[in-house]
XYZ file of C-alpha atoms in Angstrom:
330
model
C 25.360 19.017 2.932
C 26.355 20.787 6.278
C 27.344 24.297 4.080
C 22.964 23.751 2.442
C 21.684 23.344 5.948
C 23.710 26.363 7.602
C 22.638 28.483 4.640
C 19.245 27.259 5.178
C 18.924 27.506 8.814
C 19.487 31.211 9.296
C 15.846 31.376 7.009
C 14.509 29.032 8.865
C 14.555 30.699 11.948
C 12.631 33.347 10.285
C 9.926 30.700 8.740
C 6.327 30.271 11.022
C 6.527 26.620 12.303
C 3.921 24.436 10.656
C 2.470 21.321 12.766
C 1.727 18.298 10.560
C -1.273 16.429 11.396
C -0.272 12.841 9.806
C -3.350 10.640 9.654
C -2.470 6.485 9.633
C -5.345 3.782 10.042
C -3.266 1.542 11.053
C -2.652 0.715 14.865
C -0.044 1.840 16.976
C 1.874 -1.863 17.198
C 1.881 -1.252 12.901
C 5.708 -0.898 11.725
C 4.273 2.022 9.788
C 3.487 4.388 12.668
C 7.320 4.292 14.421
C 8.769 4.753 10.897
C 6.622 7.633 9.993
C 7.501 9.279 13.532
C 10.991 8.710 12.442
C 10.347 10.123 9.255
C 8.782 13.546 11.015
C 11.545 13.667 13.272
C 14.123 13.681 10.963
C 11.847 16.188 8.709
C 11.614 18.526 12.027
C 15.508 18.072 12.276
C 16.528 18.892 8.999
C 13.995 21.457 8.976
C 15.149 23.441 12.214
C 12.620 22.846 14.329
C 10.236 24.785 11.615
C 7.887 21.574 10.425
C 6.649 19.478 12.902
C 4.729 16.280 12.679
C 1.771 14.581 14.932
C 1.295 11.115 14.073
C -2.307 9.737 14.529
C -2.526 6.003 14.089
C -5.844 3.779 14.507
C -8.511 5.816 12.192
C -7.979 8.524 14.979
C -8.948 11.305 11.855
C -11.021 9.468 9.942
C -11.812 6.028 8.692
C -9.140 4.124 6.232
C -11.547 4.557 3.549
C -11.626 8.377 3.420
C -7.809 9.034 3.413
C -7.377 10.283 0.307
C -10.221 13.241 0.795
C -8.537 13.962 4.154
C -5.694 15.046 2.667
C -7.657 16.654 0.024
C -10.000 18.233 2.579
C -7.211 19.351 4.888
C -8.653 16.959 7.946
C -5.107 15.954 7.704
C -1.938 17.484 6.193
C -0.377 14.158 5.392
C -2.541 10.576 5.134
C -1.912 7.401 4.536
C -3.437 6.107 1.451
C -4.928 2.968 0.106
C -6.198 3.697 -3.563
C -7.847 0.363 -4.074
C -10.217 0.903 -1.356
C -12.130 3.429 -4.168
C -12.369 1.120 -6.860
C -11.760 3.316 -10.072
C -10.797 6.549 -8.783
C -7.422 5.865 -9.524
C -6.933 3.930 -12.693
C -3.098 4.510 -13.526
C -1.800 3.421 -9.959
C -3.840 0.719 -10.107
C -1.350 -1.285 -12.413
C 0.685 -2.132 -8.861
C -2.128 -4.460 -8.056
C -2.366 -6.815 -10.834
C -1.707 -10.161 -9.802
C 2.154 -11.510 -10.039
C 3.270 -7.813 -10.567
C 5.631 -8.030 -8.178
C 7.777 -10.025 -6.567
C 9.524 -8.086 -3.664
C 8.753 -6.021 -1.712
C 12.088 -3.789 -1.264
C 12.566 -3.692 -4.894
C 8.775 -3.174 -5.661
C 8.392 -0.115 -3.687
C 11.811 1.369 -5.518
C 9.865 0.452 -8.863
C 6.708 1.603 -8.589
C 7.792 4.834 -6.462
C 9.686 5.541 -9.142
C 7.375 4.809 -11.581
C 4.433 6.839 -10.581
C 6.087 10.098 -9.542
C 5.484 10.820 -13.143
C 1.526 10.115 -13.263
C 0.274 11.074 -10.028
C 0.186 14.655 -10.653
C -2.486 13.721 -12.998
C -4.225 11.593 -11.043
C -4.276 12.981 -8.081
C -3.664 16.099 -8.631
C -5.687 17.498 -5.880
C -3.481 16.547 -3.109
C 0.661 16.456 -3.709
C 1.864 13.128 -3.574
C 4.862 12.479 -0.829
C 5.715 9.176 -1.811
C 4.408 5.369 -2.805
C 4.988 2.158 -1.898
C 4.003 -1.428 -1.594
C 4.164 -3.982 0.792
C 5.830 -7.245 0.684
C 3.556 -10.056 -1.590
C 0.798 -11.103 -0.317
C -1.543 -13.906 -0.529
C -4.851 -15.720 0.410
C -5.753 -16.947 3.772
C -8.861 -18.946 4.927
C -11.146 -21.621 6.060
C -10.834 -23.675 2.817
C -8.131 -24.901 1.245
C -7.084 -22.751 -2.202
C -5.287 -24.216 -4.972
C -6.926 -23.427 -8.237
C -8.442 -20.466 -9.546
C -11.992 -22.775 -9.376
C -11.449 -23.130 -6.132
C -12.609 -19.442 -5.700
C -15.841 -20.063 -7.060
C -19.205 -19.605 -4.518
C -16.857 -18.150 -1.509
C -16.998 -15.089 0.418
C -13.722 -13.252 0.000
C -12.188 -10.230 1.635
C -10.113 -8.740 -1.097
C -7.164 -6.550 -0.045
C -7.510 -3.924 -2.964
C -9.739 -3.394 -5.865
C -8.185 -4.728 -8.932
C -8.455 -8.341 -6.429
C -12.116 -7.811 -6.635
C -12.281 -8.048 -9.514
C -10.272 -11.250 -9.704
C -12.814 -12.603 -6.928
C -15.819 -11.838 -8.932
C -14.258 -13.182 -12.678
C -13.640 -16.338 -10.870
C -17.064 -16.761 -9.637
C -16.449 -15.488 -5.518
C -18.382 -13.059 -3.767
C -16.542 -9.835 -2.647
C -16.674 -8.505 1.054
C -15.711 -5.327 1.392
C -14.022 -4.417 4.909
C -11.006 -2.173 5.578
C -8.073 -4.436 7.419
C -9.239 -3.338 11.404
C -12.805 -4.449 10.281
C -11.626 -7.974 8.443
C -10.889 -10.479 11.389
C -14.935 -9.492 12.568
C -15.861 -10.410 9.104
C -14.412 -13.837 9.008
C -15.075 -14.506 12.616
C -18.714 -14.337 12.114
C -18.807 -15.807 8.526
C -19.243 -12.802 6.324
C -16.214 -13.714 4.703
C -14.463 -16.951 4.087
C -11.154 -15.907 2.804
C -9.177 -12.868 2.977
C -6.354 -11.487 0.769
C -3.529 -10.131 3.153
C -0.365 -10.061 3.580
C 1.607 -12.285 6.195
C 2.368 -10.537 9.518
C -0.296 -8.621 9.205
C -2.481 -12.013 9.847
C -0.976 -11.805 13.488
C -1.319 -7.927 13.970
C -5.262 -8.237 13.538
C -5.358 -11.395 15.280
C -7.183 -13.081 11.363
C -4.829 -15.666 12.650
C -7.268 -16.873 14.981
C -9.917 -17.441 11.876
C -8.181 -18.982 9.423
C -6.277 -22.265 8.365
C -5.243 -22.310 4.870
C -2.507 -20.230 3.477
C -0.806 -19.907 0.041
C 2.799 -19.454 0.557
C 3.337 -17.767 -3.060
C 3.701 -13.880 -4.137
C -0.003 -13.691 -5.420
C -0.533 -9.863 -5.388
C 1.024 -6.425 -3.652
C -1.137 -3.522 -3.072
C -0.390 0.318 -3.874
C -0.139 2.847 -1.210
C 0.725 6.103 -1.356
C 1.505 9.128 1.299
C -0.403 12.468 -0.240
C 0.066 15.138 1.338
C -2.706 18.480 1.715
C -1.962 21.390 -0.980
C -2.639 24.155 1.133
C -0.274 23.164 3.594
C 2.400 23.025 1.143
C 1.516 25.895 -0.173
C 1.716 27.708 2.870
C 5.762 26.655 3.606
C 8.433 29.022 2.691
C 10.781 27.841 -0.105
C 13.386 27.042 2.097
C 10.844 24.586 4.279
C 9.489 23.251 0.522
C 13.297 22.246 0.193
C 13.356 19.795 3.112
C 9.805 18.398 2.579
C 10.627 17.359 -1.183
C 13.464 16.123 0.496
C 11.503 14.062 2.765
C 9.130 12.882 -0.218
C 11.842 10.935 -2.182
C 12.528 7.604 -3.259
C 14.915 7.168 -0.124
C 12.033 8.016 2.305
C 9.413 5.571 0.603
C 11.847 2.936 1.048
C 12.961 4.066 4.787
C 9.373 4.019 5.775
C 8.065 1.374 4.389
C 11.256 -1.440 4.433
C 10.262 -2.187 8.096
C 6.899 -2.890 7.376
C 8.259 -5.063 4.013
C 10.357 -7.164 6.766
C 7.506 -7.570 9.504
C 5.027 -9.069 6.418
C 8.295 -11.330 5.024
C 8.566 -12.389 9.003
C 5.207 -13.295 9.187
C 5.335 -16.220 6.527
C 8.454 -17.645 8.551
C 6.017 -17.155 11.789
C 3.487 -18.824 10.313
C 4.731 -21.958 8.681
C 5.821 -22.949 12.520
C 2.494 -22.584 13.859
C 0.481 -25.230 14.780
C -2.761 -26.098 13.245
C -2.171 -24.125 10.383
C -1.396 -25.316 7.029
C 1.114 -23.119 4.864
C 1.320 -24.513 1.448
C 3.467 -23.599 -2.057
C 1.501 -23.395 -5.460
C 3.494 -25.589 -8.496
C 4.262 -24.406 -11.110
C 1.252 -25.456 -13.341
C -0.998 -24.464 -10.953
C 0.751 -21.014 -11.238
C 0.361 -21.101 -14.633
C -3.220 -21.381 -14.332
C -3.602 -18.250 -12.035
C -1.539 -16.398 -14.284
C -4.045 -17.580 -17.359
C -6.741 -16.710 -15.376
C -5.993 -13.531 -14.055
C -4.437 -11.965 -17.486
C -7.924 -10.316 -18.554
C -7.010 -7.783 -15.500
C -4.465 -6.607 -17.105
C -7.191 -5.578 -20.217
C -9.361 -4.809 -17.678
C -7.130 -2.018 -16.526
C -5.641 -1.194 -19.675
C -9.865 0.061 -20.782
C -10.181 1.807 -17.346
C -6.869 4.123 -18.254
C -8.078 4.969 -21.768
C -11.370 5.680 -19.970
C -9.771 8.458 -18.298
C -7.327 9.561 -21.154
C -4.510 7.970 -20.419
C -1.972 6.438 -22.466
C -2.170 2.642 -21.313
C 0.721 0.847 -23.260
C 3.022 3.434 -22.647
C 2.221 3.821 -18.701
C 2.762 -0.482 -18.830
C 5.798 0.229 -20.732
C 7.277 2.301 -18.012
C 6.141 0.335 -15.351
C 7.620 -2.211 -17.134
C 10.694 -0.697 -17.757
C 11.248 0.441 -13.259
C 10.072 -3.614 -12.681
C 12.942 -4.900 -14.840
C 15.380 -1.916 -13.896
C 14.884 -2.720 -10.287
C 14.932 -6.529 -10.404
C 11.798 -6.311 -8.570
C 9.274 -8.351 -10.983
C 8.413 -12.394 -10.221
């Protein structure tokens, strides 16, 4: 490694330094935004000084919703992305957010990372993908008490992706869409009942302070993904390419995103010895119904990949195939 970075460095010197505007909506307190400043450290490091990066947490950029087109747009050279906050737009990465998908979070980013590196030049193909990841399982917390899938029916939920919207709606609940800074305002003033989220994150927008019930079992994980602007890669010499695909590995999802994986698994343990709140496990035939219930999603997703060309049983497949290689499945 030392002999590739001396032979690199010497080019280097010669390469124009690039500055990185890296767009996260999440707040500053967020284990995301000290692990991606560790991550653009390391890539100015290993780069010689050449790439530098400028992390901008809190919607600074642009709201959480528009990520995606920031990167596309160049408003940022690398974003933080949510693809289940535009339902449909991407159909194949979706398949992370089917209920009881997985089961860790660790293992689940190694999966899916893995996974998609194959599809998302397809599907989003007009920004470069750096890396993807999930965070650890979430579940629902709220006002009422959840056991059953019925017990969905006529409330106002918050869901945390898109694919749990459609959950929310098939078993008769109302959907309230509102990015995660916006969600603790929504159930504070009764737009929204229950929220899908995942554990510490209860206490780092304070929805702690609105809720009562919680479901202590792995009910869903959401897909995220870092994308990174095409002209800005373009513009990088070969040997600067070098280090960034470096940077954009499996490795680097997992380095950036484990922290934030043990925060959420910290939370539960946080929660279940606070008072006034009730944290309760599902058994197993109550499991068993969610998982009857929910199944259609998986149809449901299946349609919306052969909508847009795709090759649904064999993307499952090899989904399938990282889950079970990785241990990572429930």
């Amino acid at each position: 490694m030392a002999g590739t970075m001396s032979a690199l460095t010497p080019a280097m010197a010669q390469d124009k330094t690039i500055t990185l505007k890296i767009s996260l909506w999440v707040p500053p307190a967020h284990p995301l935004v000290p692990a991606t400043q560790a991550w653009a450290a390391d890539l100015e490091k290993a780069s010689g000084g050449t790439i530098k990066g400028i992390v901008f947490p809190s919607e600074q950029l642009g709201k959480a919703f528009d990520h995606y087109d920031m990167a596309r747009d160049g408003i940022a050279d690398v974003t933080y992305v949510n693809p289940g906050y535009q339902p449909g737009r991407f159909p194949i990465v979706a398949a992370g957010q089917v209920p009881f998908t997985f089961g860790d979070g660790k293992k689940g980013t190694m999966a899916l990372d893995e996974w998609y590196r194959k599809y998302a030049p397809t599907e989003m193909k007009d920004t470069k993908l750096c890396f993807a990841f999930i965070h650890d399982p979430g579940s629902l917390h709220g006002k009422k008490k959840i056991v059953v899938p019925s017990d969905l029916s006529g409330l106002k939920v918050r869901p945390a992706q898109s694919t749990f919207a459609e959950m929310v709606k098939l078993l008769g609940g109302t959907n309230v869409q509102a990015s995660a800074p916006e969600s603790r305002d929504a159930l504070e003033r009764g737009v929204a009942d229950e929220i899908a989220f995942p554990w510490g994150s209860v206490f780092l927008f304070g929805i702690d302070k609105v809720v009562k019930y919680h479901i202590d079992t792995p009910l869903y994980t959401t897909v995220f993904t870092y994308n990174v602007n095409l002209k800005t890669y373009n513009s990088m010499s070969d040997a600067q390419k070098k280090v960034f695909d470096d940077h954009c590995s499996p490795e680097w999802a997992a380095k950036v995103s484990d922290p934030w994986t043990e925060f959420e698994a910290n939370g539960r343990v946080k929660m279940r010895a606070l008072p006034g709140h009730e944290v309760y496990k599902l058994t197993d035939e109550q499991i068993g119904q969610w998982k009857t219930a929910t199944q259609v999603l998986r149809s449901t997703w299946a349609d919306s990949v052969k909508a847009a060309g795709g090759d649904a049983a064999k993307i499952q497949a090899d989904l399938d195939a990282a889950i079970k290689k990785h241990d990572a499945g429930i």
